[in-house]
Short mmCIF file of C-alpha atoms in Angstrom, two decimals:
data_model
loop_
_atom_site.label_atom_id
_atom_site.label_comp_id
_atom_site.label_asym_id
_atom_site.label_seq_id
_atom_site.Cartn_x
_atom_site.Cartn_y
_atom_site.Cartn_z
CA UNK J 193 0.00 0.00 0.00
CA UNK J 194 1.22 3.21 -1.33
CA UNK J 195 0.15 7.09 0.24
CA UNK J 196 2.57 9.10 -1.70
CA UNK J 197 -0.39 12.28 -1.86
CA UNK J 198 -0.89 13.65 1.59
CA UNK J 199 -3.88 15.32 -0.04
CA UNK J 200 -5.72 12.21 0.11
CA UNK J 201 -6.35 12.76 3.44
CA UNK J 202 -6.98 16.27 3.43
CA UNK J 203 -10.83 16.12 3.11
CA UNK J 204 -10.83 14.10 6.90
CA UNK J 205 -13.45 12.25 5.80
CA UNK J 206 -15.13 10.22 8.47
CA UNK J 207 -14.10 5.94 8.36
CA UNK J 208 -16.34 3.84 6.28
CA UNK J 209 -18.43 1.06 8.21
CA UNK J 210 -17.59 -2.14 7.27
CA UNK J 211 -20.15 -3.84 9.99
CA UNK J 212 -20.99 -3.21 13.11
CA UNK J 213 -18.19 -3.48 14.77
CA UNK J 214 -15.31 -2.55 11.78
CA UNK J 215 -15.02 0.06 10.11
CA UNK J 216 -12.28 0.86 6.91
CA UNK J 217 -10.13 3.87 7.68
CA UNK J 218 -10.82 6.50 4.87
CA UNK J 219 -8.26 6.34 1.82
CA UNK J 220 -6.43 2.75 3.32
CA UNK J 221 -6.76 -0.72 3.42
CA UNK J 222 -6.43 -0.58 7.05
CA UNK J 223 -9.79 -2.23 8.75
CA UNK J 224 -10.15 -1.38 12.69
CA UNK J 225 -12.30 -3.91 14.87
CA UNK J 226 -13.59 -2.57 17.80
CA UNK J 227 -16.75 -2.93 20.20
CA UNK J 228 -16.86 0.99 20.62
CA UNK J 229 -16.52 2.76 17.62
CA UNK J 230 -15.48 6.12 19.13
CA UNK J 231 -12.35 4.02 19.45
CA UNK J 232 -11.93 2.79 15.64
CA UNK J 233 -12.43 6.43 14.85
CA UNK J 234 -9.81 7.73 16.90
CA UNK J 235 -7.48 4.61 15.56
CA UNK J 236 -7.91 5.85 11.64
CA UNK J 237 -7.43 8.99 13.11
CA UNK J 238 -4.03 8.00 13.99
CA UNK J 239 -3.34 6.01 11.17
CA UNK J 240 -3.85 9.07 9.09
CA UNK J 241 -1.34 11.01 11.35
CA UNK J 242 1.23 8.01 11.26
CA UNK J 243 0.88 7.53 7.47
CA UNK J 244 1.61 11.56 6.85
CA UNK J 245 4.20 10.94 9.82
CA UNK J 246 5.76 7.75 7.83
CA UNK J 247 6.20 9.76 4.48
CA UNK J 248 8.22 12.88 5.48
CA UNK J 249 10.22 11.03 7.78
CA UNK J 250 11.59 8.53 5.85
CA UNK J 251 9.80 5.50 7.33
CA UNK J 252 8.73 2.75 4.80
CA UNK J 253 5.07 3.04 3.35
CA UNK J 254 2.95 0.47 4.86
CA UNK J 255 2.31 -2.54 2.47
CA UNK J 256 -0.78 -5.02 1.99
CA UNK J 257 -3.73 -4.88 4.13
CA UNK J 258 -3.81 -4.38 7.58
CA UNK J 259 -6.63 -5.70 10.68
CA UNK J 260 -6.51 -3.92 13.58
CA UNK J 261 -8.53 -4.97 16.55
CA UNK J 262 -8.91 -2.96 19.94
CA UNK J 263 -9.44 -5.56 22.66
CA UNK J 264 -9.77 -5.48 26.65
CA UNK J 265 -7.18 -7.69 27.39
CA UNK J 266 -3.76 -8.84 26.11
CA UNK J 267 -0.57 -10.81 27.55
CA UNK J 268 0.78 -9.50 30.72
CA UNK J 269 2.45 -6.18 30.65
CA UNK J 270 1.49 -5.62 27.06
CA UNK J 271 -0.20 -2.49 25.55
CA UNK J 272 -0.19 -3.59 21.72
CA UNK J 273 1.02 -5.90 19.54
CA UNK J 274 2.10 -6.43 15.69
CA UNK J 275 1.83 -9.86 14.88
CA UNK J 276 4.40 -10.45 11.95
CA UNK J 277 4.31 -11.31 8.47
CA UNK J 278 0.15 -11.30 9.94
CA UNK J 279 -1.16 -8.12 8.82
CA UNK J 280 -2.71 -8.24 12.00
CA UNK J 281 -2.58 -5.52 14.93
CA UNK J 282 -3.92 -6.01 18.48
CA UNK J 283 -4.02 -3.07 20.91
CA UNK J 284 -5.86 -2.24 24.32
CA UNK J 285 -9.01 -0.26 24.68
CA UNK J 286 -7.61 3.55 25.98
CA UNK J 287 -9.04 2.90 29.46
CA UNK J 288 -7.66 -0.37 29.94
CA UNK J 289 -4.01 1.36 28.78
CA UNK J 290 -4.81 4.32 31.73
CA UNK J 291 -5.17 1.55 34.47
CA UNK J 292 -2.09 0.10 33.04
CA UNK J 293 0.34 3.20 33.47
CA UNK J 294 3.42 2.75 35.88
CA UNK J 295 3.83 5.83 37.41
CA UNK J 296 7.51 6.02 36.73
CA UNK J 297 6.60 5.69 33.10
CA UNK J 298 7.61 8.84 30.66
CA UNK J 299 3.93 8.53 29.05
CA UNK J 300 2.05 8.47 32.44
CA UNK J 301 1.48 11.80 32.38
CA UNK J 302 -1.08 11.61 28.65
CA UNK J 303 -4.75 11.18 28.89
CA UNK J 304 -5.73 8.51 28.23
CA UNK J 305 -7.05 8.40 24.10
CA UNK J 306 -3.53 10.18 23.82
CA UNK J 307 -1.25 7.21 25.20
CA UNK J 308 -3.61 5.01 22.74
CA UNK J 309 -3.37 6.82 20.01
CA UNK J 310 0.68 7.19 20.39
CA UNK J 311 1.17 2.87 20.84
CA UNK J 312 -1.27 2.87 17.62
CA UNK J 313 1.77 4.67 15.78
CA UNK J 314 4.30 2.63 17.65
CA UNK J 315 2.53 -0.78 16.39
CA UNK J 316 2.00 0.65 12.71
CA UNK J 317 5.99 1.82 13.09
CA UNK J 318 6.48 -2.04 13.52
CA UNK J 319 4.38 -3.17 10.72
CA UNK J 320 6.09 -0.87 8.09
CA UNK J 321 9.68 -2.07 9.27
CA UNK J 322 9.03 -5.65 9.13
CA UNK J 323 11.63 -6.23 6.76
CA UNK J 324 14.34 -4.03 8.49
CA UNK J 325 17.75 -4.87 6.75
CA UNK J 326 19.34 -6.96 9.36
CA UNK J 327 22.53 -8.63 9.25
CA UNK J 328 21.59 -10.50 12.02
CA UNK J 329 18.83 -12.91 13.16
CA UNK J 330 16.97 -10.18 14.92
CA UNK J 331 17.47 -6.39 15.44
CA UNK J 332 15.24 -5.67 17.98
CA UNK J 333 17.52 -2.04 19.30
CA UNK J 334 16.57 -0.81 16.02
CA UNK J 335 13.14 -1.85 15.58
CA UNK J 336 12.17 -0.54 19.16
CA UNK J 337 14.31 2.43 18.20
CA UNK J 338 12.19 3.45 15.09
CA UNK J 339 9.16 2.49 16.83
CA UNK J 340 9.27 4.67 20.33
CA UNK J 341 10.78 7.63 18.36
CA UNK J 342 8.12 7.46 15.98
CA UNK J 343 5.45 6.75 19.14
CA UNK J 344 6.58 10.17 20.53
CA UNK J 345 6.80 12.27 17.08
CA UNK J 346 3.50 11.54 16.90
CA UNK J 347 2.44 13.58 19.89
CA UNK J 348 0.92 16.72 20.09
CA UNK J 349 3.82 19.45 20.57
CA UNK J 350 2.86 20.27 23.62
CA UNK J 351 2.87 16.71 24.91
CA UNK J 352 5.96 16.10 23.20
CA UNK J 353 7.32 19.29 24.63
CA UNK J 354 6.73 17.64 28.03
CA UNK J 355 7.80 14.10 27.41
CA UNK J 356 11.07 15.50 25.84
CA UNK J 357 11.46 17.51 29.34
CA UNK J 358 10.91 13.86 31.25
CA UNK J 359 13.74 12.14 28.80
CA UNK J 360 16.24 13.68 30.11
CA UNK J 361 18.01 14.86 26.68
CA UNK J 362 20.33 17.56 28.60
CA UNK J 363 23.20 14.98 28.67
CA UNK J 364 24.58 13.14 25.89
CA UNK J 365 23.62 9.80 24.79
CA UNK J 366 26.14 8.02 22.96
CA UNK J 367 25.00 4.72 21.12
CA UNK J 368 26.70 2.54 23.68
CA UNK J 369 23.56 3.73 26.00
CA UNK J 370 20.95 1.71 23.48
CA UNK J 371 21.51 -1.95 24.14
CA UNK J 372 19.09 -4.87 24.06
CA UNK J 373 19.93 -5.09 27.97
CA UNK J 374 18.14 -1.82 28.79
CA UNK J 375 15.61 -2.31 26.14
CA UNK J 376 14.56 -5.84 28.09
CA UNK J 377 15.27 -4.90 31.69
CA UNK J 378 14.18 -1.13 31.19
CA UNK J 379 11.53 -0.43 28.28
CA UNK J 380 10.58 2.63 29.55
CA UNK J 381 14.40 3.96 30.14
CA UNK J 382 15.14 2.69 26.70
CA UNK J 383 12.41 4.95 24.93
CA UNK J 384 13.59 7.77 26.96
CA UNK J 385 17.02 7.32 25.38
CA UNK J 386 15.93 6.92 22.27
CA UNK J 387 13.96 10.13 21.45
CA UNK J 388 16.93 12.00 23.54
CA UNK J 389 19.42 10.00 20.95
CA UNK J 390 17.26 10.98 18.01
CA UNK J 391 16.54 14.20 19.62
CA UNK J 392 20.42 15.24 19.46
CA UNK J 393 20.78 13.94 16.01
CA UNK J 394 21.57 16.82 13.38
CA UNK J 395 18.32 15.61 10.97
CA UNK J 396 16.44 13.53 13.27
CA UNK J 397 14.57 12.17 9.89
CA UNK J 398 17.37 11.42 7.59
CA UNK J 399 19.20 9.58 10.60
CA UNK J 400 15.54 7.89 10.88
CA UNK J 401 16.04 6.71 7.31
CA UNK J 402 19.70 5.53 7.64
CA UNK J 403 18.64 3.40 10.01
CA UNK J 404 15.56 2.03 7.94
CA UNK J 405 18.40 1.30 5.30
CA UNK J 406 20.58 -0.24 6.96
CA UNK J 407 23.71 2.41 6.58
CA UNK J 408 23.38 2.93 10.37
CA UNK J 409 23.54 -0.23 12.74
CA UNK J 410 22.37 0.16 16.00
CA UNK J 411 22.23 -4.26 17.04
CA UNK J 412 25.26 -5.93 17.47
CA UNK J 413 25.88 -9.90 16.92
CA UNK J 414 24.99 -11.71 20.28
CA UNK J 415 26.42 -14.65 21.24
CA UNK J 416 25.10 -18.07 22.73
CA UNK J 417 27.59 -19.23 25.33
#
């Protein structure tokens, strides 16, 4: 699926009903299942803002349909998920997401439709990189990389104003700093790195699309002792 004319979704044009509980986000072949509609609306809403989002920074364009379903539970600890090489999306219903927060976590401080609007982005970030160069078996650093910067550049600028004030970006992150220890042990402290990292990049989009090509590696090799 190619969105090359941001015009297409210039005339905001409300989602088209698929049944009664799906609906077809306007000008995609993106289909949202969910048992409220208010919350299928505000997920083309944010597939619109990812897809503009994807094109001027250098992200891939989204390819082949796409189901995503808004549901009240998922596994343990999880928010939203891209199921691979699927097509498929599952994320949790906003107010399931608010009972979720940590309060250490940088997001805690959204409302609610916000924070699910922003892991929307974060899961379509993950769909559109699924075939990431890697010279490796996986490179997770740089798929959770694209996919929390992207999360937060989707924000309003006032709430990315304040999340950039919680990440800390007054110090220097170095690369060293982004490693698939902190991104296991310490999600949350990993996507604070990461937008500072990206933040203190020169062109935050072409370094974006260095990465989506592969001429900037931020995985190394692991090895299975």
């Amino acid at each position: 699926m190619r969105r090359t004319l941001l015009s297409a979704f210039a005339a905001a044009v409300l989602p088209v009903l698929v049944s009664a509980d799906t609906v077809l986000c306007t000008a995609t072949d993106i289909t949202v299942q969910a048992r409220d509609l208010a919350h299928a609306r505000l997920t083309c809403d944010a597939v619109e803002r990812a897809l503009i989002q994807f094109e001027s920074c250098n992200i891939p364009p989204l390819q082949g349909p796409l189901h995503i379903e808004i549901v009240d539970r998922l596994e343990a600890g999880c928010v939203g998920q891209y199921h691979c090489g699927k097509g498929s999306i599952k994320v949790l219903e906003p107010s399931v997401m608010g009972e979720m927060h940590a309060p250490e976590s940088p997001f805690a401080f959204l409302p609610n439709e916000a924070y699910f609007q922003s892991i929307v982005v974060h899961e379509l970030t993950h769909a559109a990189i699924d075939d990431l160069p890697c010279p490796f078996d996986t490179c997770l650093v740089a798929q959770e990389y694209l996919a929390y910067t992207m999360q937060v550049m989707s924000l309003s600028p006032d709430f990315q104003a304040a999340y950039s004030a919680k990440a800390g970006m007054d110090t220097h992150i170095s690369r060293d700093e982004l490693s698939i220890a902190i991104l296991f042990m310490a999600p949350q402290i990993f996507a604070r790195k990461a937008w500072g990292h990206l933040s203190q990049r020169e062109d935050p989009c072409a370094f974006l699309g260095q990465i989506v090509d592969g001429t900037v590696l931020l995985d190394r090799e692991r090895f299975d002792f």
